[in-house]
mmCIF file of C-alpha atoms in Angstrom:
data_model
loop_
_atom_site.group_PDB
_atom_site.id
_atom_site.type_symbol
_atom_site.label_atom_id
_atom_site.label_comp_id
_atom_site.label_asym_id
_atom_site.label_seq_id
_atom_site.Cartn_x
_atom_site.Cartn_y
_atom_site.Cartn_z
ATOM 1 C CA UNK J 1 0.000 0.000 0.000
ATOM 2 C CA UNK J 2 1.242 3.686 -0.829
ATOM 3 C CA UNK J 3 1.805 5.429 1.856
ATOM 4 C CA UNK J 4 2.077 9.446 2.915
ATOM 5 C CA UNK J 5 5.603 10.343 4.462
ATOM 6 C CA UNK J 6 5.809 10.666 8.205
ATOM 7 C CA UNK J 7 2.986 12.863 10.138
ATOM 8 C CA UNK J 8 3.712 16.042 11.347
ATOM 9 C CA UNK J 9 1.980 17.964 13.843
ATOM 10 C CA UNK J 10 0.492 21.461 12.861
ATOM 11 C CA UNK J 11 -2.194 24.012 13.840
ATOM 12 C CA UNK J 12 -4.702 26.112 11.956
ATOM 13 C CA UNK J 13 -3.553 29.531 12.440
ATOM 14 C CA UNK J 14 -6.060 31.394 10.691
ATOM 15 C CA UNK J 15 -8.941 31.477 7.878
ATOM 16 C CA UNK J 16 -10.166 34.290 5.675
ATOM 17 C CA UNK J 17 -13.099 33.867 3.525
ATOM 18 C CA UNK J 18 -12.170 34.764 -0.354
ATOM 19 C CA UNK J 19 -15.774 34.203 -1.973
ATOM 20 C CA UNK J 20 -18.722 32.682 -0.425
ATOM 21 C CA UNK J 21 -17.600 29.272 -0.752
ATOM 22 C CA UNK J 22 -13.861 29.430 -0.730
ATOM 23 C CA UNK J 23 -11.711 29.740 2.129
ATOM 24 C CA UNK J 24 -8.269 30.549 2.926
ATOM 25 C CA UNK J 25 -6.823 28.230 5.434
ATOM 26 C CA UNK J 26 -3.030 29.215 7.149
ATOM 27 C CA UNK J 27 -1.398 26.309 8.681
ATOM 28 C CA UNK J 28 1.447 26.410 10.954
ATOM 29 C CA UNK J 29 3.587 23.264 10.901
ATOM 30 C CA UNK J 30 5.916 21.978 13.470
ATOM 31 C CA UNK J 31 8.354 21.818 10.938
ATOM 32 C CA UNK J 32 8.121 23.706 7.839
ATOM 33 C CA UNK J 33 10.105 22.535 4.843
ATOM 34 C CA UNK J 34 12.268 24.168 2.672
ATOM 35 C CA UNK J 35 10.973 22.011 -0.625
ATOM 36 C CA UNK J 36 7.809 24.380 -1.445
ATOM 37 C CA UNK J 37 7.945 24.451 -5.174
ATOM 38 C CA UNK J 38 5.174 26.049 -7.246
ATOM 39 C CA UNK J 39 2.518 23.056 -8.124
ATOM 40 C CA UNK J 40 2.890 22.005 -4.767
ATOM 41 C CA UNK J 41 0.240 20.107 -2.147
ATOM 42 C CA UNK J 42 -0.156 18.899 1.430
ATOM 43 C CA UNK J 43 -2.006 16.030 2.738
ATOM 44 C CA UNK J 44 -4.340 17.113 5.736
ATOM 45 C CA UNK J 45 -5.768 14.637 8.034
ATOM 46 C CA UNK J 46 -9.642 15.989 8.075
ATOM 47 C CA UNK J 47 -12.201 14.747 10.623
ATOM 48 C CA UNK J 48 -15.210 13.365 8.726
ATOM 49 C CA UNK J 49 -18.121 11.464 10.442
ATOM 50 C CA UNK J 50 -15.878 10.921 13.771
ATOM 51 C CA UNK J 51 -12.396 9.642 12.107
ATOM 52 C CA UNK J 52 -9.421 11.385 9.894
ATOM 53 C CA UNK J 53 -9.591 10.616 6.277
ATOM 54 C CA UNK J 54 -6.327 12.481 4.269
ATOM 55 C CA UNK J 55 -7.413 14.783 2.000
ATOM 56 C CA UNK J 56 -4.682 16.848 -0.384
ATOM 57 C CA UNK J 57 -4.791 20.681 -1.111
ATOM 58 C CA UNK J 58 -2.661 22.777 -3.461
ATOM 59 C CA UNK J 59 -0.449 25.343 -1.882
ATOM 60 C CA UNK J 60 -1.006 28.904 -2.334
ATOM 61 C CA UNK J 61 1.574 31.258 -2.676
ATOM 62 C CA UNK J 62 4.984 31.044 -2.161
ATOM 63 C CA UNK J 63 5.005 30.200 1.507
ATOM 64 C CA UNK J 64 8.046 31.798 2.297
ATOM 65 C CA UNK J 65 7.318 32.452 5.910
ATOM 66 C CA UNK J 66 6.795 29.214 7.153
ATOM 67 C CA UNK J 67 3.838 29.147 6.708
ATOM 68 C CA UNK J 68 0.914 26.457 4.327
ATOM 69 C CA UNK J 69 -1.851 28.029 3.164
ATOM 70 C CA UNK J 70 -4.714 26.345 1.379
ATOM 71 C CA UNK J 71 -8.318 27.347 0.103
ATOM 72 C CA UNK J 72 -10.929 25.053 0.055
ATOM 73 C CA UNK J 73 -14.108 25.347 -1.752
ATOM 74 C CA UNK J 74 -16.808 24.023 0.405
ATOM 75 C CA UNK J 75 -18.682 21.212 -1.535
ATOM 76 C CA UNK J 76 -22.395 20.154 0.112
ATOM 77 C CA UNK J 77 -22.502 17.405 -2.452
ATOM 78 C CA UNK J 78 -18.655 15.836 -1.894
ATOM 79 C CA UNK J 79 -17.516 12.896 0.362
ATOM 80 C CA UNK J 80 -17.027 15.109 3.320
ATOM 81 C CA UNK J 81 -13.539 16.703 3.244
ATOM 82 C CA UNK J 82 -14.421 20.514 2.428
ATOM 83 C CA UNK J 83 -17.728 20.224 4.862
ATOM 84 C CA UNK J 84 -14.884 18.834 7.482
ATOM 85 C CA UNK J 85 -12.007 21.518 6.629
ATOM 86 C CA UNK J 86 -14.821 24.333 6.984
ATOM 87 C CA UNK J 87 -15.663 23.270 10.362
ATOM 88 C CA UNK J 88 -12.274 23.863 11.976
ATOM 89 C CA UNK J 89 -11.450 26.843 14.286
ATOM 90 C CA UNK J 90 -8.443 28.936 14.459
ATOM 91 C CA UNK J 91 -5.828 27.491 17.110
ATOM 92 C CA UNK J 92 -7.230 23.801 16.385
ATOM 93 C CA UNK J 93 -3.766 21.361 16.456
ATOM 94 C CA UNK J 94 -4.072 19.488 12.565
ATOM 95 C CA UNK J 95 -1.967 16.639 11.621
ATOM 96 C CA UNK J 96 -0.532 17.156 8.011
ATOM 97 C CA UNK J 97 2.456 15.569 5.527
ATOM 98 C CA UNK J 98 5.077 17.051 3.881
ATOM 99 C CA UNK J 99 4.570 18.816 0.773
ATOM 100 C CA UNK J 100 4.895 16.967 -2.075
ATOM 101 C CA UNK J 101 4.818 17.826 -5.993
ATOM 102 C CA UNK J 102 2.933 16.038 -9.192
ATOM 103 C CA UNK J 103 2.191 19.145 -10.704
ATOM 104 C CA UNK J 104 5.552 20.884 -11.291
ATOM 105 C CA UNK J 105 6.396 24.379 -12.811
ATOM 106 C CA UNK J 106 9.337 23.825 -15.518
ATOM 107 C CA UNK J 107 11.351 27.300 -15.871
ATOM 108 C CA UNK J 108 12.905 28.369 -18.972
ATOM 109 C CA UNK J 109 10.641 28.358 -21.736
ATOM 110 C CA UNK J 110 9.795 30.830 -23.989
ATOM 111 C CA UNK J 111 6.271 30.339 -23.468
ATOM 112 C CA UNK J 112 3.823 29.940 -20.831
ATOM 113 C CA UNK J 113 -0.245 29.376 -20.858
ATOM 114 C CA UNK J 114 -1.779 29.034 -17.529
ATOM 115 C CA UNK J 115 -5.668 27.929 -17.706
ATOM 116 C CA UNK J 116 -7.548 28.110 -14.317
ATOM 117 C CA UNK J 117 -11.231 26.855 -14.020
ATOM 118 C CA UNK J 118 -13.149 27.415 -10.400
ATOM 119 C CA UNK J 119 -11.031 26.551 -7.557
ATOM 120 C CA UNK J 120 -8.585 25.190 -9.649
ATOM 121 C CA UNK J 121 -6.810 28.991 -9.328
ATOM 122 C CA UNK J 122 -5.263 27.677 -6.211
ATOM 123 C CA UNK J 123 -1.974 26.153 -7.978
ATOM 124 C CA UNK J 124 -1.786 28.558 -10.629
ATOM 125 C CA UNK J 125 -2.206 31.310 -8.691
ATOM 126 C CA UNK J 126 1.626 30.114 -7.149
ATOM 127 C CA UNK J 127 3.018 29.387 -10.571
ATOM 128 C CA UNK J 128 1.830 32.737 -12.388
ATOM 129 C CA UNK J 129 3.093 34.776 -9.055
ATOM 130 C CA UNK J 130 6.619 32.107 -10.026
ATOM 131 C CA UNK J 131 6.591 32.984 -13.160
ATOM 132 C CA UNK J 132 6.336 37.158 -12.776
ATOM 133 C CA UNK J 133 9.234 36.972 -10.423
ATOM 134 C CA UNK J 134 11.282 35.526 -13.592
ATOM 135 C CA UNK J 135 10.134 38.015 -16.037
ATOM 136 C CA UNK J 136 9.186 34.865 -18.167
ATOM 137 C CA UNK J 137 6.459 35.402 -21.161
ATOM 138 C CA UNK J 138 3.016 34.253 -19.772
ATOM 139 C CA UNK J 139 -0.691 34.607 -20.004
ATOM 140 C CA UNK J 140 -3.310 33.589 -17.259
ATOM 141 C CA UNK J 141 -6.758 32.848 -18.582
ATOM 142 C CA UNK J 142 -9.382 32.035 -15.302
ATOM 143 C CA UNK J 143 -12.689 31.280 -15.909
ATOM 144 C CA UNK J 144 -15.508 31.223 -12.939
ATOM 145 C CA UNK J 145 -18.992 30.850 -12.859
ATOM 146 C CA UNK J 146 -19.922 34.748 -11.306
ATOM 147 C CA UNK J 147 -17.281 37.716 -10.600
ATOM 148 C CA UNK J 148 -18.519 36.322 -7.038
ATOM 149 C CA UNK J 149 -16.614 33.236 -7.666
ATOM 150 C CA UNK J 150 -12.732 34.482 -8.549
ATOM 151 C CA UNK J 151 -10.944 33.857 -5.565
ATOM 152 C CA UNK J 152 -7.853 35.668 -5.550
ATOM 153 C CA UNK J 153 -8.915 38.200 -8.409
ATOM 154 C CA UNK J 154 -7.626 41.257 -7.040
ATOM 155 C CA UNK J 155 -4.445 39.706 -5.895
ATOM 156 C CA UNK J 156 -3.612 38.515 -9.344
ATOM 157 C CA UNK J 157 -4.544 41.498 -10.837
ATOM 158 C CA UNK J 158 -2.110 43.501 -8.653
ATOM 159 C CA UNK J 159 0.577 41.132 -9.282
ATOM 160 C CA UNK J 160 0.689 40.157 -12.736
ATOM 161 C CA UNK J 161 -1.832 43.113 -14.379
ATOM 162 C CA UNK J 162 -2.184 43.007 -17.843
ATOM 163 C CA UNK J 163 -1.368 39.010 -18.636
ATOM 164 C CA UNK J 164 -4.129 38.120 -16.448
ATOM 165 C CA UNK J 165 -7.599 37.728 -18.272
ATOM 166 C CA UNK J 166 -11.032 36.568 -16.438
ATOM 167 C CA UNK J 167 -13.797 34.801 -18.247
ATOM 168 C CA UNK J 168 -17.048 34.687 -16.600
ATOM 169 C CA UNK J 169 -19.717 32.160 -17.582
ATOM 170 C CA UNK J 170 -22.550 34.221 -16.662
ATOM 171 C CA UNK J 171 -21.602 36.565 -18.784
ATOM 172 C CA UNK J 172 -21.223 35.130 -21.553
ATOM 173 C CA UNK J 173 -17.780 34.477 -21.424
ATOM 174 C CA UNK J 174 -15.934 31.765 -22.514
ATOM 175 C CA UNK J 175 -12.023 30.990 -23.051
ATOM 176 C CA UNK J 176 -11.224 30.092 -26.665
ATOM 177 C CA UNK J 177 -9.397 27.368 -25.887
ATOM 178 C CA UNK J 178 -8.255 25.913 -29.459
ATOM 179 C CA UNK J 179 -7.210 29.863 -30.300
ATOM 180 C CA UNK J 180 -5.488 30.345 -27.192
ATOM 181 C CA UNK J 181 -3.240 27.092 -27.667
ATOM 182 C CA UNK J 182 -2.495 28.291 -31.559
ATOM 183 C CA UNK J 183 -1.327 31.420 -29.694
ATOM 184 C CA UNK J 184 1.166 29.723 -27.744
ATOM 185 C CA UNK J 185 5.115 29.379 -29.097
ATOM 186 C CA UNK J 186 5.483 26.158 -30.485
ATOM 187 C CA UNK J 187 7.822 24.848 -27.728
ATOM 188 C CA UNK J 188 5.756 26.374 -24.858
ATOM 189 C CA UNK J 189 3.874 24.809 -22.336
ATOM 190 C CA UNK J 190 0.429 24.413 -21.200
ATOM 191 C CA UNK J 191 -0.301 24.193 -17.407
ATOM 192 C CA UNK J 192 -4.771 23.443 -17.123
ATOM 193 C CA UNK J 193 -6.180 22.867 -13.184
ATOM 194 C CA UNK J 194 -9.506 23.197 -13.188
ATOM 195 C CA UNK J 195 -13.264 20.981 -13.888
ATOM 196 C CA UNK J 196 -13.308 17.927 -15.989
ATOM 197 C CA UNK J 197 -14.651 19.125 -19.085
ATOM 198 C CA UNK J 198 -12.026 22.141 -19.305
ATOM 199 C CA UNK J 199 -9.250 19.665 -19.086
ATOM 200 C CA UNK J 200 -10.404 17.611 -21.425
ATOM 201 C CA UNK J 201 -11.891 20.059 -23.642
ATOM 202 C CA UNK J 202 -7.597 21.103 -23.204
ATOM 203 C CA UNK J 203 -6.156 17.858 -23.647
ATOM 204 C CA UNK J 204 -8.047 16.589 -26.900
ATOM 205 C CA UNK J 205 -7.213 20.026 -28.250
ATOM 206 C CA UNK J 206 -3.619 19.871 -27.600
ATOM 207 C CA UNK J 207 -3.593 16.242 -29.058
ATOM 208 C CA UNK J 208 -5.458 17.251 -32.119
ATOM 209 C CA UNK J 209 -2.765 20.483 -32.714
ATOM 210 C CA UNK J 210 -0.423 17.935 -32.401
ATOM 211 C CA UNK J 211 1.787 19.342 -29.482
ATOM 212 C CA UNK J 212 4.075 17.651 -27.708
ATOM 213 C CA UNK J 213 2.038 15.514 -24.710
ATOM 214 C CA UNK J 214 5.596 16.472 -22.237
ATOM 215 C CA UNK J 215 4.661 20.449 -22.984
ATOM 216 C CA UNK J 216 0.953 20.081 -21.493
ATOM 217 C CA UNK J 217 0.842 19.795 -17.187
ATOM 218 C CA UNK J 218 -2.362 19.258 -15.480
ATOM 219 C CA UNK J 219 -3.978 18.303 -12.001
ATOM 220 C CA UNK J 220 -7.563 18.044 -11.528
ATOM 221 C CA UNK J 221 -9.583 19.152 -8.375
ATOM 222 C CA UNK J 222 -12.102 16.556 -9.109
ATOM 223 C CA UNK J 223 -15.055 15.707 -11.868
ATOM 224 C CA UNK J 224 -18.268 15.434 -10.358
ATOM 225 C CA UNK J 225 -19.349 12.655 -13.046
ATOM 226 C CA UNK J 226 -22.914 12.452 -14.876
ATOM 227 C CA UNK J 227 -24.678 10.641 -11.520
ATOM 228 C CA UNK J 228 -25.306 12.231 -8.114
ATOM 229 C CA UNK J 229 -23.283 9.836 -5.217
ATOM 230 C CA UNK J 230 -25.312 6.872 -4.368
ATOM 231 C CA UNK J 231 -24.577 3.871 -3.156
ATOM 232 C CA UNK J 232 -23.740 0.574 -4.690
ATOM 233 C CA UNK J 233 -22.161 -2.951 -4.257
ATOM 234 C CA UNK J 234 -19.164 -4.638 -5.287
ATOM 235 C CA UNK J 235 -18.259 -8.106 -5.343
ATOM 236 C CA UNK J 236 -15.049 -9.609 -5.487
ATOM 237 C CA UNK J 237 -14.972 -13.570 -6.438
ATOM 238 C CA UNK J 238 -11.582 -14.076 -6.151
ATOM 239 C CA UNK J 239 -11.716 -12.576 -2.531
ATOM 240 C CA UNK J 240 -15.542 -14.088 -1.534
ATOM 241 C CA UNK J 241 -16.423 -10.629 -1.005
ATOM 242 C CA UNK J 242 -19.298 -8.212 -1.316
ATOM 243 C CA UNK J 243 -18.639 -4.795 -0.127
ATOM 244 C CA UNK J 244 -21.513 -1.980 0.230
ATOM 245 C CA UNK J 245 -19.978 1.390 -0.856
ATOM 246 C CA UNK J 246 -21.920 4.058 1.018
ATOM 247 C CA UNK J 247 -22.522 7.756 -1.124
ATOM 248 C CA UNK J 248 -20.268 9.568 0.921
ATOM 249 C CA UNK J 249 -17.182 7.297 0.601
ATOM 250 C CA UNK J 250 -15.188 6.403 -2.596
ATOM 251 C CA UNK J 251 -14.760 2.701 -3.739
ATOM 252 C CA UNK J 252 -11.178 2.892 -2.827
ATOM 253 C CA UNK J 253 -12.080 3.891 0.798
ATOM 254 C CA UNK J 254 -14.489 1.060 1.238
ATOM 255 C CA UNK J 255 -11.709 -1.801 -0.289
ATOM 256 C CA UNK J 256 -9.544 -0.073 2.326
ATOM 257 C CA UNK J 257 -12.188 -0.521 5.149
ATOM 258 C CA UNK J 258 -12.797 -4.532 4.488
ATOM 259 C CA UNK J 259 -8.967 -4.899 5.029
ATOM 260 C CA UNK J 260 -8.479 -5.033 1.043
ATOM 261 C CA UNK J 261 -4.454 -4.055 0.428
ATOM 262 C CA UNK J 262 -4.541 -1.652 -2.498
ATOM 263 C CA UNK J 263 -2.047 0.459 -4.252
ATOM 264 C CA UNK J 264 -2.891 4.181 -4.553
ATOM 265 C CA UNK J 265 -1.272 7.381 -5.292
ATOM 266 C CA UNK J 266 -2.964 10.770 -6.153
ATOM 267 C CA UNK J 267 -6.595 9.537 -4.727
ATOM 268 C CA UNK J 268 -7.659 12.441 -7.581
ATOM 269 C CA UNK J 269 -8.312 9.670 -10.557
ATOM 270 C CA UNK J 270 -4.616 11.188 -11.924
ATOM 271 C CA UNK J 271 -2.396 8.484 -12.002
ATOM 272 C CA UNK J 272 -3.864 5.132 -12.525
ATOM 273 C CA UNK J 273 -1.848 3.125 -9.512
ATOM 274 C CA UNK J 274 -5.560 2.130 -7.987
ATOM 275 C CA UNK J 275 -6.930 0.761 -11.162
ATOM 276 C CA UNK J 276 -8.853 -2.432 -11.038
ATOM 277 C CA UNK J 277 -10.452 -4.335 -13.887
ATOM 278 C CA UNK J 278 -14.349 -4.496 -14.462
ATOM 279 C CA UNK J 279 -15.450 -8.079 -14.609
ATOM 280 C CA UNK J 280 -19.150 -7.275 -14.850
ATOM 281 C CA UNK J 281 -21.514 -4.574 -13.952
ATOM 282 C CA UNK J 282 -25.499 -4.217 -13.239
ATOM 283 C CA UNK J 283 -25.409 -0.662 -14.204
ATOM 284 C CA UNK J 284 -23.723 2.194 -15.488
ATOM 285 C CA UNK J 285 -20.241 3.188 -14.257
ATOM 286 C CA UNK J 286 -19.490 6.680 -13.875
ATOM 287 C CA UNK J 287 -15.991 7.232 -14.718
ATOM 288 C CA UNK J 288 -14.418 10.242 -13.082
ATOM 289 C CA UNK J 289 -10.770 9.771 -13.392
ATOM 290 C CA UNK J 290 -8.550 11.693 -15.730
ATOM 291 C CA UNK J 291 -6.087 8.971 -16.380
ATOM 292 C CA UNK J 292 -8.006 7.073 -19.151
ATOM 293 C CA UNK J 293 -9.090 8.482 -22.931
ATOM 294 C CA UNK J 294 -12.173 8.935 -23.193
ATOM 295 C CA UNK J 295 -12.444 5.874 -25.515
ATOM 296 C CA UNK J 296 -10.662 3.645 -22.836
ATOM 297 C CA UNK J 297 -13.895 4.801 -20.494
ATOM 298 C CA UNK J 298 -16.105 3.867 -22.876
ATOM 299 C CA UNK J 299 -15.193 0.504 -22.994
ATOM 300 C CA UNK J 300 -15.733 0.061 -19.393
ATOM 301 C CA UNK J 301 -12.975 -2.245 -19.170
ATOM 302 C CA UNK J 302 -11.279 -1.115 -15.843
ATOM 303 C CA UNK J 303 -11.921 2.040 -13.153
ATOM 304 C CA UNK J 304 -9.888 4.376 -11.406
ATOM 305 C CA UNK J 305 -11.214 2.854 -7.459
ATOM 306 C CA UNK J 306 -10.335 6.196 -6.006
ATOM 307 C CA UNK J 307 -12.768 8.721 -7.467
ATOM 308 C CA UNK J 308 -14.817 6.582 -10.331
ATOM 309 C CA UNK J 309 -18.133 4.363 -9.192
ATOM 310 C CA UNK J 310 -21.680 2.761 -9.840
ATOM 311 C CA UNK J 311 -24.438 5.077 -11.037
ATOM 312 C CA UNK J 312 -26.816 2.530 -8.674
ATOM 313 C CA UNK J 313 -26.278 -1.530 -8.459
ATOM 314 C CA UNK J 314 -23.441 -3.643 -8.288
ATOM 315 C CA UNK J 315 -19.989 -3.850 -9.747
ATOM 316 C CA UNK J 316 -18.096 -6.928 -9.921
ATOM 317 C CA UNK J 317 -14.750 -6.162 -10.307
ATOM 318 C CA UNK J 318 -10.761 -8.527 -9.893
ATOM 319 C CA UNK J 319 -8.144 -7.451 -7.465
ATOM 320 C CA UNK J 320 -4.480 -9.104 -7.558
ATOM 321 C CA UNK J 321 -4.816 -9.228 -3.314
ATOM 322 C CA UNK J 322 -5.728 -12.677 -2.328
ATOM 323 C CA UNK J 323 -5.728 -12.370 1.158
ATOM 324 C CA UNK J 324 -7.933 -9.820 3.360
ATOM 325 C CA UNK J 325 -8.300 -8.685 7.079
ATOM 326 C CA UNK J 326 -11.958 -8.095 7.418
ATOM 327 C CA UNK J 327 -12.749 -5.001 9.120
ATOM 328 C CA UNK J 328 -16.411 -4.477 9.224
ATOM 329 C CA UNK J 329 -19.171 -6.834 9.633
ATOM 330 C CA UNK J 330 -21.319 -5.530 6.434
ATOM 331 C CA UNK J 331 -18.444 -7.917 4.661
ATOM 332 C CA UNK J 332 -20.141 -11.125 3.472
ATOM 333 C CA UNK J 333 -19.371 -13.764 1.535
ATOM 334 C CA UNK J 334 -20.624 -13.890 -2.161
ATOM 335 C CA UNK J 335 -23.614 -16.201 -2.808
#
C-alpha cells in the first residue's frame, strides 16, 4: 500500500473567507520545509463522520514564511472533506504531511499558458506569481462561474496586471481554448487545473494540434461525473467478497475498510496506480478519473477505485490481493 511520508503535527492559524464558498486556510507546521515548489500540495488529516480521512490541497503562494496556506471550496454534495475543513477553528492542532509535488512548474521556456477553471486557481495562482518573479512570457486565462466566484482576483490582478484575463460564464464568457493554444510558441507549455470538461476540452485540443504531450501539465480538483453519489455494491470472487460502498465514501475507501491491500497514489483519478479491472456490472459506471481516454472509459474495461463508481447496483470487479483482514461486519461472503 502507498503510503504518505511521516505525520507532522500542525495548527490552523487562521482562515479568511475569499468568496462565499472558498476559504483561505493558514497552517502552521511543526516543521516547515524548505521544498515548497510552485505546483505544490499537502495532505491534511480531516475529521469526517468521527475519524481522519487524508485529504490533499494545493499550496497557495509562495510560503516563504513558514507558513501552508490552502483554500478550500466548500462542496455540500462531496464525500465530506471541504464540509470537514470548513468546520475547523483557528488554534485547532491538525496533523498534516510534507509537501509533495505532481504538478511541477518547468522554468525556462519561452512560453507559458496558464488555464484556471473554479477553484482550480489555487496552484496557478503560485506558478503565475513564479513565473512574474522571472520576467518569463506568460498569459493567465481564469474562468468562474460569477465575478462572485474568482478567488484571488484582485491579488492577481495587482501582481501580474495586464497578462491576467477573467472569463465569466454568466456573462457570456468563454475561453477560446483551441485559439489560445495556436497562440502559444510552439515549444511552450500548457499548465490546465480546473473541472473535468475544461481539461479535457484542453487535452483533446492539444492532441489534435499535435503538441508535444511532455509540454501540457495538469492536475484536476475533481469531476463530479454524470450521476449524483449513491450507493452501490461490489463483489469480489476471487476474494468471496461483497462490499456496500456508502454515497459519501469512494470505492477505494471502502476496499480499504474490508482490510483489502490496495495500491494508490494521487486519490484524484490522476495516475492510474488504484486501477482495477471491471469483470461485470449491473449498471452504469461513472468514470471520473482523468487517467483514461475517453475511448478507454467507454469501454468500461477497468476504473480508477479512487474517485470513479456505480451510477446505482453492483460492480463486480478482480483485485491481484488474495488475502484480506476483514474489518467491518457488512463484509459477506458472495452467494
Amino acid at each position: 500500500m502507498a503510503k504518505p511520508m511521516e505525520p507532522i503535527g500542525a495548527r490552523l492559524r487562521a482562515t479568511r473567507d475569499l468568496t462565499p464558498d472558498v476559504r483561505l486556510f493558514e497552517i502552521e507546521p511543526d516543521y516547515p520545509s524548505a521544498k515548497v515548489t510552485p505546483g505544490s500540495h499537502i495532505d491534511v488529516l480531516v475529521p469526517i463522520d468521527g475519524r481522519p480521512q487524508l485529504r490533499s490541497y494545493s499550496l497557495v503562494g509562495p510560503g516563504g514564511d513558514g507558513l501552508y496556506r490552502i483554500a478550500v471550496k466548500r462542496v455540500a454534495s462531496g464525500r465530506g472533506g471541504s464540509v470537514g475543513m470548513w468546520r475547523l477553528k483557528a488554534g485547532e492542532p491538525l496533523t498534516i504531511f510534507e509537501p509533495r509535488n505532481s504538478f511541477e512548474l518547468s522554468y525556462g521556456r519561452p512560453d507559458y499558458l496558464l488555464l484556471a477553471g473554479g477553484i482550480g486557481i489555487t496552484p496557478i495562482y503560485t506558478m503565475a506569481l513564479a513565473l512574474k518573479q522571472t520576467d518569463a512570457n506568460f498569459r493567465l486565462l481564469y474562468a468562474a462561474r460569477s465575478r462572485s466566484d474568482l478567488a484571488l482576483a484582485d491579488e492577481l490582478a495587482r501582481y501580474i496586471g495586464e497578462r491576467l484575463q477573467f472569463f465569466v460564464n454568466e456573462e457570456g464568457q468563454r475561453i477560446d481554448i483551441a485559439g489560445e493554444i495556436a497562440r502559444l510558441d510552439p515549444r511552450g507549455e500548457l499548465y490546465v487545473c480546473g473541472p473535468f470538461g475544461m481539461l479535457e476540452a484542453a487535452k483533446r485540443v492539444w492532441r489534435e494540434a499535435g503538441r508535444p504531450a511532455a509540454q501540457l501539465r495538469y492536475e484536476t480538483f475533481g469531476n463530479a461525473g454524470k450521476f449524483a453519489d449513491a450507493p452501490f455494491r461490489i463483489r469480489i470472487p476471487r476474494l468471496g467478497l461483497e462490499i456496500d460502498v456508502p454515497a459519501h465514501r469512494s470505492l477505494l475507501e471502502a476496499l480499504e475498510d474490508a482490510g483489502v491491500d490496495m495500491i494508490f497514489g494521487c486519490r484524484r483519478g490522476e495516475c492510474g496506480l488504484c486501477v482495477l479491472p471491471i469483470l461485470e456490472a449491473s449498471a452504469e459506471v461513472d468514470h471520473r478519473d482523468v487517467f483514461f481516454s475517453g475511448e478507454e472509459r467507454a469501454t468500461n474495461g477497468k476504473l480508477c477505485t479512487c474517485v470513479s463508481r456505480a451510477a446505482s447496483g453492483s460492480l463486480t470487479i478482480d483485485t491481484p490481493d488474495r488475502t484480506r483482514t476483514p474489518r467491518h461486519s457488512r463484509d459477506a461472503p458472495v452467494v
